[in-house]
C-alpha cells in the first residue's frame, strides 16, 4: 500500500482493502490514463447485456430527472466493470470523458484503481468513494456512489453508479441508487426462465404494486426460483440466491394447488397468505406462463394447510356508521354492473384501495380479476408497458413471449389505477382512447384486442385542480368523474370506535382484545395525519405490547405520540418501556427500507416530518 493511508471514509476498511489490491496489481497513484481502458467491443457487450440495459435505461433517465443540474452522471456497468450506458449533465460529461468515465471503458479496480464501480464489484456491496479516497490522483475530483444490481438467480449482474464533481450528497445518492437498483431487479425477476407463478406480497394491501412489495417467482412444481430483497426480509430468509430451491409450502401455510386454482380462476384478485412463521400478508398470484401449467386436477396435493381465501370486505362490510362513508357506499352501489368509471378521492391512507376492493367484491365481476397499478410508484417510461403490454421482440430485452399488460389482465374484472393524478400527460391521451374504444394495442404492434373491464381510479390530489394547472387532461377528467366520491379523513369520521374494533379483530383474530375507555378516548381525539393506515400501525404496536395475560388495551400500550403530555415533567416507567418499543419499531422500519424515509413513513403511517423528529429523539437519547 502507499506510504499514507486514505483519509477517513465510509467504510474505511473497504477503501483500505481496495488500496491494497491496487498496489498488488502494480498501479501507481500518479499513473497515466491507460490506453487499454477500453476493453472489448461496446456493441457486443450491449448485446450480451440487452435485458439489463433495456430495463435499466428508462429508469436511469427517470433517476437523472431527480438529480438533474447537479453536475453529475448516472452510469450502468456490466459485471466486469465496463460502462454500458451513461445519462448526465453535459457540463460534467465532458470532464468525465477526460478520465474515460464513459461507455465502452473499463472501471475495474485493476485498471482505474479505487473507484465506486470497481470497488463495488470487488466488495460485492454498495460503496462510496469520495475525493482523496480514489487511489489514482487523476480521479480525485470525483465523488462516486455505486451499488450492485443482483441477478435474479444469483451473483452480480452489473453496477449502478452516480458520479459527480464533489457536489454529491452521499446519503441521498445511496438511497436513490438503492431504490433504483431494486426496481431494476424486480423487473428482471419477472422475466426469470421457467417461471410459472409470480407472487406479490406485503403486510399491507396498499403496498402491493409499489416498490415496498415482496416478489417471488416459482416454477410449475412450486419450487422457488428467485425473489427480491424485500421478499427476503419479509420472509426472514438469509439468502435465497443459492442453489437450493425451497418449495412454496415451506414458505407459506397454503396448499400449492389452492394457489394455482385461485390464479387460474381469479387472476390478480388479492388473497391472504400466512407465512410458516405466522406472518399475515396480502398477496396477488399471477400466472406468468399459462402454457406451462398442467390442469389442476392432474396434480396431487402437495401440503395440507388452509386454502387461499379472497381478501377484503364488501361495501356493506365497510359501512360502520359514518354518514359520509355510508353516503359514498350508497352512491357507489348504484353503478355496480354499469359501464361507469368510479373516481375515489381522499387523503393518503384514508382507505381508497380498500374501498375499490370492496366495490369489486360487491359487483357482478367479483369472480374476475382485480388488477391494481400505482401510477406514482412506476417510472413514467415504464407505465405504458405496464398498462398496455408488449409483443415479443417489441424492444431489446423484452420477454420472449411478450407481456399482456394490466389492461388485458383486468379483462372481465376491475382495473384500479391508484394515484392517477401522477400519470404522464402523453399516456393520459392514450388511456382516454382505450376507454372510448375498449380496445388495446400492445407496444410493438399486433392486432387490437377487445377488453371488458370496470375502471376505478383514485387520487389524494384534486384532479380538478390538476386540470386547472395543466397537469391533467380535462377530457380524461370528465370521462373519469361521472361518479366521483370522497372518503373522509379519519379525524372526521364518527365511526372511529367501530373501525378500531374491526382492526383489532383483524390484528388479533384468535385473541379477543378490548379497548379501555381511556385508550378509546385518546384514539377519538388524536388528529391521525396518516389516517387509517396510521391507526392500523398504532393498534398493531399496541397488540404487540400486551402482556400474555392481558386482553385490554390501555394508554400505556399505545404509541407515545397518542399519550405524551407536554406538561408532564418525566415519563412513567411504563411510558419509557413503550417509548423504547416504539423506538425499536422506528429503527427497524427505517433499516428495512434501507434509509428510505418516505417509504418507512408510509409503512408507519406517519409523516416524514414526524419520522425525522423521532429519529432525532432516538439519536439524542
Coordinates of C-alpha atoms in Angstrom, one line a residue, residues 142-437:
X142 CA -14.8 12.6 -8.5
X143 CA -17.3 11.8 -5.9
X144 CA -18.9 8.4 -6.7
X145 CA -21.6 6.1 -5.2
X146 CA -22.3 2.7 -6.6
X147 CA -24.5 -0.3 -5.8
X148 CA -24.6 -3.8 -7.3
X149 CA -27.6 -4.9 -9.4
X150 CA -28.2 -8.6 -8.4
X151 CA -29.2 -11.2 -11.0
X152 CA -32.5 -12.9 -10.1
X153 CA -30.9 -16.3 -9.7
X154 CA -27.6 -15.3 -8.1
X155 CA -24.5 -13.2 -8.5
X156 CA -24.0 -9.6 -9.5
X157 CA -25.4 -8.6 -12.9
X158 CA -24.0 -5.1 -13.1
X159 CA -23.3 -1.9 -11.2
X160 CA -25.3 1.3 -11.0
X161 CA -23.3 4.4 -10.2
X162 CA -23.7 8.1 -9.6
X163 CA -20.6 10.2 -10.1
X164 CA -20.2 14.0 -9.6
X165 CA -17.5 16.6 -9.1
X166 CA -17.7 16.5 -5.3
X167 CA -21.2 18.2 -5.2
X168 CA -22.9 14.9 -4.4
X169 CA -24.8 14.2 -1.2
X170 CA -23.7 10.7 -0.2
X171 CA -26.7 9.7 1.9
X172 CA -29.2 11.0 -0.7
X173 CA -27.4 9.4 -3.6
X174 CA -27.2 6.0 -1.8
X175 CA -30.9 6.0 -1.1
X176 CA -31.8 6.8 -4.7
X177 CA -29.4 4.2 -6.1
X178 CA -30.7 1.5 -3.7
X179 CA -34.3 2.1 -4.7
X180 CA -33.4 2.3 -8.4
X181 CA -31.4 -0.9 -8.3
X182 CA -34.3 -2.7 -6.6
X183 CA -36.7 -1.5 -9.3
X184 CA -34.4 -2.9 -12.0
X185 CA -34.0 -6.2 -10.0
X186 CA -37.8 -6.5 -9.6
X187 CA -38.3 -6.2 -13.4
X188 CA -35.7 -8.8 -14.1
X189 CA -37.2 -11.2 -11.6
X190 CA -40.4 -11.2 -13.5
X191 CA -38.5 -12.5 -16.6
X192 CA -36.8 -15.5 -15.0
X193 CA -36.7 -18.5 -17.3
X194 CA -39.1 -21.4 -16.3
X195 CA -41.1 -19.0 -14.1
X196 CA -44.7 -20.1 -14.0
X197 CA -46.1 -18.2 -11.0
X198 CA -45.4 -14.7 -9.6
X199 CA -46.4 -13.9 -6.0
X200 CA -46.6 -10.3 -4.9
X201 CA -47.0 -9.8 -1.2
X202 CA -46.7 -7.4 1.7
X203 CA -48.2 -6.8 5.2
X204 CA -50.4 -4.1 3.8
X205 CA -52.7 -4.4 0.8
X206 CA -51.9 -0.8 -0.1
X207 CA -48.2 -1.6 -0.6
X208 CA -48.9 -4.1 -3.4
X209 CA -47.8 -2.8 -6.8
X210 CA -45.3 -0.4 -5.1
X211 CA -41.5 -0.7 -4.5
X212 CA -42.3 -2.0 -1.0
X213 CA -43.8 -5.3 -2.1
X214 CA -42.0 -8.6 -1.9
X215 CA -41.7 -10.6 -5.2
X216 CA -41.2 -14.3 -5.5
X217 CA -41.3 -16.5 -8.7
X218 CA -41.9 -20.2 -8.7
X219 CA -41.8 -22.9 -11.3
X220 CA -44.8 -25.0 -12.1
X221 CA -44.0 -27.5 -9.4
X222 CA -43.8 -24.8 -6.7
X223 CA -40.1 -24.5 -6.3
X224 CA -38.8 -21.0 -5.6
X225 CA -36.7 -19.7 -8.5
X226 CA -35.9 -16.2 -7.3
X227 CA -37.1 -13.4 -5.0
X228 CA -36.3 -9.8 -4.4
X229 CA -34.6 -8.3 -1.4
X230 CA -37.9 -7.2 0.1
X231 CA -39.2 -10.7 -0.1
X232 CA -36.1 -12.0 1.7
X233 CA -36.7 -9.5 4.5
X234 CA -40.4 -10.1 4.8
X235 CA -39.9 -13.9 5.0
X236 CA -36.8 -13.8 7.1
X237 CA -34.7 -15.6 4.5
X238 CA -30.9 -15.2 4.9
X239 CA -30.1 -15.7 1.3
X240 CA -32.3 -17.1 -1.5
X241 CA -29.6 -16.6 -4.1
X242 CA -28.3 -20.1 -3.8
X243 CA -28.6 -23.5 -5.4
X244 CA -31.4 -24.7 -3.1
X245 CA -34.9 -24.0 -4.3
X246 CA -37.3 -24.2 -1.3
X247 CA -40.9 -25.1 -2.3
X248 CA -43.8 -22.7 -1.8
X249 CA -45.3 -24.8 1.0
X250 CA -42.1 -24.4 3.0
X251 CA -42.6 -20.6 2.9
X252 CA -46.4 -20.3 3.2
X253 CA -49.0 -22.2 5.1
X254 CA -51.2 -22.7 2.0
X255 CA -51.6 -25.6 -0.5
X256 CA -49.8 -25.1 -3.8
X257 CA -52.8 -26.4 -5.6
X258 CA -55.1 -23.9 -3.9
X259 CA -52.8 -21.1 -5.1
X260 CA -52.8 -22.3 -8.7
X261 CA -56.6 -22.8 -8.6
X262 CA -57.1 -19.2 -7.4
X263 CA -54.7 -17.8 -10.0
X264 CA -56.5 -19.7 -12.8
X265 CA -59.9 -18.6 -11.7
X266 CA -59.5 -15.0 -10.5
X267 CA -56.0 -14.0 -11.7
X268 CA -54.8 -10.9 -9.7
X269 CA -57.6 -10.8 -7.2
X270 CA -55.8 -10.4 -3.8
X271 CA -55.8 -13.1 -1.2
X272 CA -54.4 -13.5 2.3
X273 CA -51.3 -15.7 2.8
X274 CA -49.8 -16.8 6.1
X275 CA -46.1 -17.5 6.3
X276 CA -44.8 -20.5 8.2
X277 CA -43.6 -18.0 10.9
X278 CA -47.2 -16.9 11.3
X279 CA -47.0 -13.5 9.5
X280 CA -50.1 -12.4 7.6
X281 CA -49.6 -11.0 4.1
X282 CA -51.9 -9.5 1.4
X283 CA -50.9 -11.1 -1.9
X284 CA -51.6 -11.3 -5.6
X285 CA -50.9 -14.5 -7.5
X286 CA -50.1 -14.2 -11.2
X287 CA -49.5 -16.9 -13.8
X288 CA -46.6 -15.8 -15.9
X289 CA -46.7 -18.6 -18.4
X290 CA -50.1 -20.2 -18.9
X291 CA -48.9 -22.8 -21.4
X292 CA -46.6 -24.3 -18.8
X293 CA -49.3 -25.0 -16.3
X294 CA -50.8 -28.5 -16.2
X295 CA -54.5 -28.9 -15.3
X296 CA -55.0 -28.7 -11.6
X297 CA -57.0 -32.0 -11.5
X298 CA -53.9 -33.9 -12.6
X299 CA -51.8 -32.7 -9.7
X300 CA -51.6 -34.3 -6.2
X301 CA -52.0 -32.1 -3.1
X302 CA -48.5 -31.0 -2.0
X303 CA -49.3 -29.9 1.5
X304 CA -52.2 -29.8 3.9
X305 CA -53.0 -26.3 5.0
X306 CA -55.6 -23.6 4.8
X307 CA -56.7 -22.8 1.3
X308 CA -56.2 -19.3 -0.3
X309 CA -59.1 -17.1 0.6
X310 CA -60.3 -13.9 -1.1
X311 CA -59.1 -10.7 0.6
X312 CA -61.1 -7.7 1.5
X313 CA -64.7 -6.8 2.7
X314 CA -67.7 -5.9 0.6
X315 CA -69.2 -2.4 0.5
X316 CA -71.8 -3.5 3.1
X317 CA -69.0 -4.6 5.4
X318 CA -67.3 -1.2 5.1
X319 CA -70.4 0.6 6.4
X320 CA -69.7 1.1 10.1
X321 CA -72.0 4.0 10.7
X322 CA -70.2 7.1 9.5
X323 CA -72.6 9.2 7.4
X324 CA -70.1 10.4 4.8
X325 CA -68.8 6.8 4.2
X326 CA -72.4 5.5 4.2
X327 CA -73.3 8.1 1.6
X328 CA -70.2 7.1 -0.5
X329 CA -71.2 3.4 -0.3
X330 CA -74.8 4.1 -1.4
X331 CA -73.6 6.1 -4.4
X332 CA -71.0 3.5 -5.4
X333 CA -73.6 0.7 -5.1
X334 CA -75.8 2.4 -7.7
X335 CA -73.3 1.9 -10.5
X336 CA -72.4 -1.7 -9.8
X337 CA -72.6 -3.6 -13.0
X338 CA -72.7 -0.4 -15.1
X339 CA -70.1 0.9 -17.5
X340 CA -69.4 4.0 -15.4
X341 CA -65.9 4.7 -14.0
X342 CA -65.6 5.3 -10.3
X343 CA -63.3 8.1 -9.1
X344 CA -62.3 7.9 -5.4
X345 CA -60.6 10.9 -3.8
X346 CA -59.2 11.3 -0.3
X347 CA -56.1 11.8 1.8
X348 CA -53.3 9.3 1.8
X349 CA -54.1 6.4 4.0
X350 CA -57.9 7.0 4.0
X351 CA -58.7 3.6 2.6
X352 CA -59.2 4.3 -1.2
X353 CA -57.8 0.9 -2.4
X354 CA -59.8 -1.0 0.3
X355 CA -62.9 0.8 -1.0
X356 CA -62.0 -0.1 -4.6
X357 CA -61.6 -3.7 -3.5
X358 CA -65.0 -3.7 -1.8
X359 CA -66.6 -2.2 -4.9
X360 CA -65.1 -5.0 -6.9
X361 CA -66.2 -7.7 -4.4
X362 CA -69.7 -6.4 -4.3
X363 CA -70.5 -6.5 -8.0
X364 CA -71.0 -8.9 -10.8
X365 CA -67.3 -9.0 -11.6
X366 CA -66.4 -10.3 -8.1
X367 CA -65.1 -13.6 -9.6
X368 CA -63.0 -11.8 -12.2
X369 CA -59.5 -10.3 -11.6
X370 CA -58.9 -7.2 -9.5
X371 CA -55.7 -5.6 -11.1
X372 CA -54.1 -2.6 -9.3
X373 CA -51.3 -0.3 -10.5
X374 CA -49.9 2.6 -8.6
X375 CA -49.1 5.3 -11.2
X376 CA -46.9 7.1 -8.7
X377 CA -44.7 4.1 -8.0
X378 CA -43.6 3.3 -11.5
X379 CA -41.3 5.4 -13.6
X380 CA -43.0 7.4 -16.3
X381 CA -41.2 5.5 -19.1
X382 CA -42.5 2.1 -17.8
X383 CA -46.1 2.9 -17.1
X384 CA -47.2 2.4 -20.8
X385 CA -45.6 -1.0 -21.0
X386 CA -47.2 -2.0 -17.6
X387 CA -50.7 -0.9 -18.8
X388 CA -50.7 -2.0 -22.5
X389 CA -48.2 -4.8 -22.5
X390 CA -46.0 -5.6 -25.4
X391 CA -45.4 -8.1 -28.1
X392 CA -42.4 -10.5 -28.4
X393 CA -39.4 -8.5 -29.6
X394 CA -41.1 -5.1 -29.1
X395 CA -37.8 -3.8 -27.8
X396 CA -34.3 -5.1 -26.8
X397 CA -34.5 -7.1 -23.6
X398 CA -38.3 -7.7 -23.7
X399 CA -39.7 -11.0 -22.6
X400 CA -39.6 -13.6 -25.4
X401 CA -43.3 -14.3 -25.0
X402 CA -44.2 -10.6 -24.5
X403 CA -46.5 -9.3 -21.7
X404 CA -50.2 -8.9 -21.6
X405 CA -50.3 -5.6 -19.6
X406 CA -52.6 -4.6 -16.8
X407 CA -55.5 -3.6 -19.1
X408 CA -55.7 -7.0 -20.7
X409 CA -55.1 -8.8 -17.4
X410 CA -58.1 -7.0 -16.0
X411 CA -60.4 -8.3 -18.8
X412 CA -63.8 -9.2 -17.3
X413 CA -62.7 -7.8 -13.9
X414 CA -61.7 -4.5 -12.4
X415 CA -58.7 -2.2 -13.1
X416 CA -57.7 0.0 -10.2
X417 CA -55.5 3.0 -11.2
X418 CA -54.1 4.4 -7.9
X419 CA -52.7 8.0 -7.9
X420 CA -53.9 8.5 -11.4
X421 CA -53.0 12.2 -11.0
X422 CA -49.4 11.2 -11.4
X423 CA -50.0 9.6 -14.9
X424 CA -47.9 11.4 -17.6
X425 CA -50.0 13.6 -19.9
X426 CA -49.0 11.7 -23.0
X427 CA -50.3 8.4 -21.6
X428 CA -53.5 10.1 -20.4
X429 CA -54.4 10.7 -24.1
X430 CA -53.8 7.0 -24.9
X431 CA -55.8 5.9 -21.9
X432 CA -58.7 8.1 -22.9
X433 CA -58.8 6.5 -26.4
X434 CA -58.8 3.0 -24.8
X435 CA -61.7 3.9 -22.6
X436 CA -63.7 5.2 -25.5
X437 CA -62.9 2.2 -27.9

